[in-house]
Short mmCIF file of C-alpha atoms and ligand atoms in Angstrom, two decimals:
data_model
loop_
_atom_site.label_atom_id
_atom_site.label_comp_id
_atom_site.label_asym_id
_atom_site.label_seq_id
_atom_site.Cartn_x
_atom_site.Cartn_y
_atom_site.Cartn_z
CA MET A 1 24.19 -0.43 7.74
CA ARG A 2 22.56 -2.52 5.03
CA GLY A 3 20.33 -0.44 2.82
CA THR A 4 22.44 2.68 2.45
CA GLY A 5 23.64 3.41 -1.06
CA ALA A 6 27.29 2.83 -0.23
CA ASP A 7 26.52 -0.47 1.49
CA LEU A 8 24.34 -1.73 -1.34
CA GLY A 9 27.05 -0.76 -3.81
CA ALA A 10 29.64 -2.70 -1.82
CA CYS A 11 27.34 -5.77 -1.74
CA LEU A 12 26.81 -5.57 -5.51
CA ARG A 13 30.55 -5.19 -6.03
CA GLY A 14 30.95 -8.43 -4.06
CA ARG A 15 28.42 -9.93 -6.51
CA ASP A 16 25.81 -10.39 -3.78
CA LEU A 17 22.59 -10.76 -5.79
CA THR A 18 20.36 -10.47 -2.72
CA ALA A 19 21.10 -6.71 -2.74
CA ALA A 20 19.05 -6.31 -5.96
CA PRO A 21 15.55 -5.68 -4.50
CA ALA A 22 16.81 -3.00 -2.06
CA THR A 23 18.82 -1.43 -4.89
CA LEU A 24 15.68 -1.08 -7.01
CA ASN A 25 13.73 0.34 -4.07
CA LEU A 26 16.45 2.92 -3.54
CA VAL A 27 16.80 4.08 -7.15
CA GLU A 28 13.02 4.31 -7.51
CA SER A 29 12.52 6.56 -4.47
CA ARG A 30 12.45 10.22 -5.29
CA THR A 31 13.23 11.82 -1.92
CA PRO A 32 16.22 14.20 -1.63
CA ALA A 33 17.79 11.84 0.93
CA ALA A 34 17.47 8.95 -1.54
CA ARG A 35 19.18 11.01 -4.26
CA ALA A 36 22.28 11.36 -2.11
CA GLU A 37 22.21 7.62 -1.40
CA VAL A 38 21.91 6.83 -5.13
CA ALA A 39 24.97 9.01 -5.76
CA ALA A 40 26.85 7.00 -3.11
CA LEU A 41 25.66 3.76 -4.74
CA LEU A 42 26.83 4.85 -8.19
CA ARG A 43 30.24 5.83 -6.83
CA GLU A 44 30.61 2.33 -5.35
CA VAL A 45 29.91 0.67 -8.70
CA SER A 46 31.92 3.11 -10.83
CA PRO A 47 34.88 1.81 -12.86
CA ALA A 48 37.23 3.45 -10.37
CA ALA A 49 35.70 1.45 -7.49
CA LEU A 50 35.44 -1.74 -9.56
CA GLY A 51 38.89 -1.46 -11.11
CA GLY A 52 37.34 -1.55 -14.60
CA GLU A 53 33.99 -1.69 -16.31
CA ALA A 54 31.18 -3.63 -14.61
CA PRO A 55 31.30 -7.28 -15.73
CA ALA A 56 27.70 -7.72 -16.94
CA HIS A 57 26.58 -7.72 -20.53
CA VAL A 58 23.83 -5.06 -20.56
CA VAL A 59 21.30 -6.06 -23.21
CA GLY A 60 18.40 -3.88 -24.37
CA VAL A 61 15.28 -5.46 -25.86
CA THR A 62 12.88 -3.00 -27.43
CA GLY A 63 10.07 -2.97 -29.97
CA PRO A 64 6.43 -2.16 -30.59
CA PRO A 65 3.70 -3.10 -28.09
CA GLY A 66 2.74 -6.76 -28.28
CA ALA A 67 5.69 -7.77 -30.50
CA GLY A 68 6.52 -10.61 -28.11
CA LYS A 69 9.32 -9.01 -26.08
CA SER A 70 8.39 -10.35 -22.64
CA THR A 71 7.64 -13.88 -23.85
CA LEU A 72 11.00 -13.87 -25.64
CA LEU A 73 12.72 -12.57 -22.50
CA GLY A 74 11.29 -15.54 -20.60
CA GLU A 75 13.05 -17.85 -23.06
CA LEU A 76 16.27 -15.83 -23.01
CA VAL A 77 16.33 -15.84 -19.20
CA ARG A 78 15.79 -19.62 -19.14
CA THR A 79 18.61 -20.18 -21.64
CA TRP A 80 21.04 -17.82 -19.92
CA ARG A 81 20.32 -19.58 -16.61
CA ALA A 82 20.82 -23.00 -18.19
CA ASP A 83 24.20 -21.67 -19.31
CA GLY A 84 24.97 -20.76 -15.67
CA ARG A 85 24.68 -16.99 -16.14
CA THR A 86 22.87 -14.87 -13.54
CA VAL A 87 20.25 -12.47 -14.92
CA ALA A 88 18.58 -9.23 -13.82
CA ALA A 89 15.66 -8.19 -16.05
CA LEU A 90 14.32 -4.63 -15.83
CA ALA A 91 11.09 -3.94 -17.70
CA VAL A 92 10.11 -0.32 -18.27
CA ASP A 93 6.35 -0.20 -18.16
CA PRO A 94 4.80 2.72 -20.03
CA SER A 95 1.27 2.11 -18.78
CA SER A 96 1.42 1.48 -15.05
CA ARG A 97 1.15 4.14 -12.41
CA ARG A 98 2.62 3.93 -8.96
CA SER A 99 0.26 4.24 -6.07
CA GLY A 100 1.68 4.14 -2.56
CA GLY A 101 4.67 2.21 -3.85
CA ALA A 102 2.59 -0.59 -5.37
CA LEU A 103 2.28 -1.21 -9.07
CA LEU A 104 -1.34 -1.17 -10.16
CA ALA A 105 -0.67 -2.80 -13.47
CA ASP A 106 2.30 -4.81 -14.53
CA ARG A 107 3.00 -5.45 -18.17
CA ALA A 108 6.32 -7.17 -17.52
CA ARG A 109 4.82 -10.66 -17.67
CA ILE A 110 8.26 -12.20 -18.05
CA PRO A 111 7.90 -15.87 -17.19
CA TYR A 112 10.57 -17.12 -14.75
CA ASP A 113 11.19 -19.54 -11.90
CA PRO A 114 10.54 -17.65 -8.63
CA ASP A 115 12.65 -20.15 -6.66
CA ASP A 116 15.77 -19.43 -8.71
CA ALA A 117 18.05 -17.08 -6.73
CA GLY A 118 20.07 -16.34 -9.89
CA VAL A 119 17.23 -14.34 -11.48
CA PHE A 120 15.90 -10.94 -10.49
CA ILE A 121 12.99 -9.37 -12.38
CA ARG A 122 11.47 -5.95 -11.79
CA SER A 123 9.06 -3.75 -13.70
CA THR A 124 9.43 0.02 -13.31
CA ALA A 125 6.81 2.59 -14.26
CA ALA A 126 7.99 4.99 -16.95
CA GLY A 127 6.27 7.82 -15.09
CA GLY A 128 3.93 8.84 -17.88
CA ARG A 129 6.61 8.91 -20.56
CA LEU A 130 5.84 6.85 -23.63
CA GLY A 131 8.76 4.89 -24.96
CA GLY A 132 12.25 5.30 -23.67
CA LEU A 133 13.54 4.69 -20.19
CA ALA A 134 12.22 5.22 -16.71
CA PRO A 135 14.54 7.64 -14.85
CA ALA A 136 15.48 4.95 -12.32
CA THR A 137 16.43 2.41 -14.97
CA ARG A 138 19.80 3.94 -15.84
CA SER A 139 20.93 3.79 -12.21
CA ALA A 140 19.45 0.31 -11.73
CA ALA A 141 21.15 -1.07 -14.83
CA GLN A 142 24.50 0.47 -13.92
CA ALA A 143 24.36 -0.82 -10.33
CA LEU A 144 23.16 -4.34 -11.13
CA ALA A 145 25.79 -4.67 -13.88
CA ALA A 146 28.37 -4.93 -11.08
CA ALA A 147 26.75 -8.09 -9.70
CA PHE A 148 24.90 -9.99 -12.44
CA ASP A 149 26.29 -11.65 -15.59
CA ILE A 150 23.42 -10.30 -17.69
CA VAL A 151 21.32 -7.17 -17.15
CA VAL A 152 18.51 -7.08 -19.68
CA VAL A 153 16.23 -4.05 -20.08
CA GLU A 154 12.86 -4.24 -21.88
CA THR A 155 11.33 -1.01 -23.21
CA VAL A 156 8.26 -0.51 -25.36
CA GLY A 157 8.43 1.67 -28.41
CA VAL A 158 9.30 2.05 -32.03
CA GLY A 159 11.10 4.76 -33.95
CA GLN A 160 13.14 7.01 -31.73
CA SER A 161 12.70 5.20 -28.45
CA GLU A 162 15.53 2.81 -29.21
CA THR A 163 18.01 5.66 -29.07
CA GLU A 164 17.48 5.94 -25.29
CA ILE A 165 17.96 2.25 -24.68
CA ALA A 166 21.14 2.39 -26.78
CA GLU A 167 22.41 4.85 -24.16
CA VAL A 168 22.33 2.20 -21.41
CA ALA A 169 22.79 -1.09 -23.24
CA ASP A 170 25.98 -2.63 -24.63
CA THR A 171 23.83 -4.43 -27.20
CA VAL A 172 20.33 -3.47 -28.39
CA ALA A 173 18.00 -6.04 -29.92
CA VAL A 174 15.00 -4.55 -31.72
CA VAL A 175 12.08 -6.95 -31.80
CA VAL A 176 9.71 -6.98 -34.75
CA GLN A 177 6.54 -8.96 -35.20
CA PRO A 178 5.94 -10.38 -38.67
CA GLY A 179 3.50 -8.49 -40.83
CA SER A 180 3.93 -5.14 -39.07
CA GLY A 181 5.69 -2.71 -41.36
CA ASP A 182 6.59 0.03 -38.84
CA VAL A 183 10.12 -1.02 -38.06
CA LEU A 184 10.87 -1.64 -41.73
CA GLN A 185 9.57 1.82 -42.68
CA PHE A 186 11.39 3.54 -39.81
CA LEU A 187 14.63 1.80 -40.80
CA LYS A 188 14.31 2.69 -44.49
CA SER A 189 13.44 6.31 -43.76
CA GLY A 190 16.32 6.70 -41.33
CA ILE A 191 14.01 7.66 -38.43
CA MET A 192 15.40 4.68 -36.61
CA GLU A 193 19.07 4.02 -35.94
CA ILE A 194 20.38 0.67 -37.09
CA PRO A 195 19.99 -1.76 -34.19
CA ASP A 196 22.78 -4.08 -33.10
CA VAL A 197 20.56 -7.12 -33.62
CA LEU A 198 17.13 -7.41 -35.26
CA VAL A 199 14.77 -10.11 -34.05
CA VAL A 200 11.70 -11.32 -35.92
CA THR A 201 9.40 -12.94 -33.36
CA LYS A 202 6.58 -15.45 -33.83
CA ALA A 203 8.51 -17.49 -36.41
CA ASP A 204 5.91 -20.22 -35.79
CA LEU A 205 3.57 -18.13 -37.97
CA GLY A 206 5.53 -19.45 -40.95
CA GLN A 207 5.76 -17.66 -44.30
CA VAL A 208 4.92 -14.19 -42.96
CA ALA A 209 7.92 -14.43 -40.61
CA VAL A 210 10.19 -15.62 -43.41
CA SER A 211 9.13 -12.61 -45.55
CA ALA A 212 9.63 -10.21 -42.64
CA ARG A 213 13.17 -11.47 -42.14
CA ARG A 214 13.95 -11.23 -45.86
CA ASP A 215 12.58 -7.65 -46.09
CA LEU A 216 14.57 -6.53 -43.05
CA HIS A 217 17.72 -8.12 -44.48
CA ALA A 218 17.20 -6.30 -47.76
CA ALA A 219 16.60 -2.97 -45.99
CA LEU A 220 19.77 -3.39 -43.93
CA ARG A 221 21.81 -4.28 -47.02
CA SER A 222 20.57 -1.16 -48.81
CA LEU A 223 21.61 0.88 -45.76
CA GLY A 224 25.09 -0.64 -45.89
CA ALA A 225 24.55 -2.53 -42.63
CA ARG A 226 24.99 -6.05 -43.93
CA ASP A 227 26.72 -7.15 -40.72
CA THR A 228 23.65 -6.56 -38.57
CA ALA A 229 22.24 -9.93 -37.55
CA VAL A 230 18.58 -10.63 -38.31
CA VAL A 231 17.37 -13.60 -36.28
CA ALA A 232 13.96 -15.27 -36.40
CA VAL A 233 12.67 -16.78 -33.16
CA SER A 234 9.59 -18.42 -31.77
CA SER A 235 9.05 -18.22 -28.03
CA LEU A 236 6.15 -20.66 -27.98
CA ALA A 237 6.89 -24.33 -27.27
CA PRO A 238 8.95 -25.72 -28.82
CA PRO A 239 11.05 -22.53 -28.88
CA GLN A 240 13.10 -21.92 -32.03
CA GLY A 241 16.07 -19.72 -32.77
CA ILE A 242 16.85 -18.76 -29.15
CA ASP A 243 20.41 -20.13 -29.24
CA GLY A 244 21.06 -18.31 -32.51
CA LEU A 245 19.83 -15.07 -30.97
CA LEU A 246 22.06 -15.52 -27.93
CA ASP A 247 25.02 -16.17 -30.22
CA ALA A 248 24.25 -12.97 -32.16
CA ILE A 249 23.98 -10.97 -28.91
CA ASP A 250 27.28 -12.39 -27.62
CA ALA A 251 28.98 -11.83 -30.98
CA HIS A 252 27.94 -8.19 -30.99
CA ARG A 253 29.53 -7.61 -27.61
CA GLU A 254 32.70 -9.42 -28.62
CA ALA A 255 33.02 -7.16 -31.63
CA SER A 256 32.19 -3.87 -29.89
CA ASP A 257 34.09 -1.39 -27.75
CA VAL A 258 32.25 -1.83 -24.44
CA GLY A 259 34.44 0.73 -22.65
CA ALA A 260 33.55 3.47 -25.13
CA ARG A 261 29.86 2.63 -24.97
CA ARG A 262 29.85 2.61 -21.14
CA LEU A 263 31.69 5.94 -21.02
CA ARG A 264 29.04 7.46 -23.27
CA ALA A 265 26.34 5.82 -21.11
CA ARG A 266 27.72 7.47 -17.95
CA ARG A 267 27.87 10.88 -19.60
CA LEU A 268 24.32 10.66 -20.93
CA HIS A 269 23.13 9.27 -17.59
CA ALA A 270 24.51 12.36 -15.85
CA LEU A 271 22.84 14.59 -18.44
CA ALA A 272 19.51 12.77 -17.99
CA ASP A 273 19.70 13.20 -14.20
CA PHE A 274 20.68 16.85 -14.60
CA THR A 275 17.73 17.42 -16.95
CA ALA A 276 15.32 15.63 -14.60
CA GLU A 277 16.46 17.98 -11.83
CA HIS A 278 16.88 21.28 -13.66
CA GLY A 279 14.49 20.90 -16.60
CA ALA A 280 14.50 22.82 -19.84
CA ARG A 281 15.93 25.87 -18.07
CA GLY A 282 18.95 23.87 -16.97
CA LEU A 283 19.47 22.54 -20.48
CA ARG A 284 19.31 26.07 -21.90
CA ALA A 285 21.96 27.14 -19.39
CA LEU A 286 24.18 24.44 -20.90
CA GLY A 287 23.57 25.81 -24.39
CA GLY A 288 21.16 23.01 -25.34
CA ARG A 289 21.44 19.24 -25.48
CA ARG A 290 23.94 19.01 -28.35
CA ALA A 291 26.29 21.51 -26.73
CA ALA A 292 25.96 19.70 -23.40
CA GLU A 293 26.84 16.38 -25.03
CA ARG A 294 29.88 17.92 -26.73
CA TRP A 295 31.00 19.47 -23.45
CA LEU A 296 30.64 16.11 -21.68
CA GLU A 297 32.82 14.46 -24.33
CA GLU A 298 35.66 16.73 -23.28
CA GLN A 299 35.47 15.79 -19.59
CA ASP A 300 37.79 13.35 -17.84
CA ALA A 301 36.86 9.79 -18.85
CA GLY A 302 37.41 8.63 -15.25
CA LEU A 303 34.58 10.71 -13.76
CA ASP A 304 31.65 8.74 -12.35
CA VAL A 305 28.01 9.74 -12.84
CA PRO A 306 27.60 11.83 -9.65
CA ALA A 307 30.85 13.70 -10.41
CA LEU A 308 29.72 14.36 -13.99
CA GLU A 309 26.37 15.65 -12.75
CA ARG A 310 28.13 17.99 -10.30
CA ALA A 311 30.32 19.21 -13.15
CA LEU A 312 27.22 19.91 -15.27
CA VAL A 313 25.61 21.87 -12.42
CA GLU A 314 28.77 23.95 -12.05
CA HIS A 315 29.11 24.47 -15.80
CA ALA A 316 25.48 25.59 -16.08
CA GLY A 317 25.73 27.78 -12.98
CA VAL A 318 22.34 26.57 -11.78
CA ALA A 319 23.34 25.20 -8.38
N1 GTP B 1 2.45 -17.20 -32.15
C1 GTP B 1 3.26 -16.64 -31.27
N2 GTP B 1 2.78 -15.75 -30.37
C2 GTP B 1 3.63 -15.19 -29.50
C3 GTP B 1 5.02 -15.48 -29.52
N3 GTP B 1 5.63 -14.74 -28.55
C4 GTP B 1 4.65 -14.01 -27.97
N4 GTP B 1 3.45 -14.28 -28.52
C5 GTP B 1 2.14 -13.70 -28.14
O1 GTP B 1 2.13 -12.31 -28.43
C6 GTP B 1 1.42 -11.58 -27.42
C7 GTP B 1 2.30 -10.47 -26.85
O2 GTP B 1 3.40 -11.06 -26.17
P1 GTP B 1 4.29 -10.26 -25.10
O3 GTP B 1 5.48 -11.10 -24.86
O4 GTP B 1 3.50 -9.85 -23.93
O5 GTP B 1 4.68 -8.99 -25.97
P2 GTP B 1 5.43 -7.66 -25.50
O6 GTP B 1 6.16 -7.18 -26.68
O7 GTP B 1 6.20 -7.89 -24.26
O8 GTP B 1 4.18 -6.73 -25.18
P3 GTP B 1 4.17 -5.32 -24.35
O9 GTP B 1 5.13 -5.44 -23.21
O10 GTP B 1 2.74 -5.21 -23.90
O11 GTP B 1 4.55 -4.28 -25.36
C8 GTP B 1 1.00 -12.61 -26.38
O12 GTP B 1 -0.33 -12.97 -26.64
C9 GTP B 1 1.94 -13.77 -26.63
O13 GTP B 1 1.40 -15.00 -26.27
C10 GTP B 1 5.51 -16.42 -30.49
O14 GTP B 1 6.70 -16.75 -30.58
N5 GTP B 1 4.59 -16.95 -31.34
MG1 MG B 2 6.23 -6.84 -22.41
#
């Protein structure tokens, strides 16, 4: 029956992109029955079922409000499509609230061609959490990575929020708008982890963008991260720097250990689901977050997310 988790997973494994909307509906529903279906879905798209890691490049795009993330994503989507790559874009919306299943506000605003069957775009409410991921986004990204060539996730935030997106993405691009010093300060003070790629938007503004890029370069050099790409782009017509950004994103993935990153993503996904279900009490039963992460690192690398979550429940004794 089409619509069950196992069936959707099988469709995605066959790279059937039309399964994307139903997949998002499933991972966003919070009923106990849906939880079991999501577990079945995740098993169907696990490395064991796929015979390896999911083929997509999972790209995170994050940065302060208004930095130009969605406009940039519109350009990235267009360029990926022109290159023949299929794209799923998941925007995590910190402001919208769900009401009867309908989004009241939608800050995704990613421009795209609605007649193009190779693009899927969905905005998910963060459920009152500022920055970071919506709970459904980890499952959505993992499932859609089996079917699409690119899965791109947009989150809003600065400072620590990029650590959560680094848990789901193979490559994280942090977007900075010229003239705003936050990211520079957070980088220098070590509050923020070094991103895989730094993007200065609104390059059409001229000198201020050039200075922003130079300052970020200097900060990265002083942190010993001289290999981190800093790319300046303009998303307004005529777009500039988009191809260079795509090259930097592709180069990062080429140079990185995707298998190790995905393994960590699955473990932290299981921990996030466990915490959503069992709360602070559950985490305490695991000896705290750090201890839980260390324990997960010792588990069999072949376990999928539902199996890891079951193992956590058993380990905590909270079932
Ligand atoms: N000059 C200039 N303005 C831009 C550029 N890209 C985006 N903008 C403008 O910046 C504003 C914010 O753009 P968005 O793409 O919505 O920014 P965002 O980071 O997705 O914003 P949130 O999702 O609300 O955090 C809009 O008014 C855009 O038109 C650019 O390359 N140059
Ligand atoms: Mg946006």
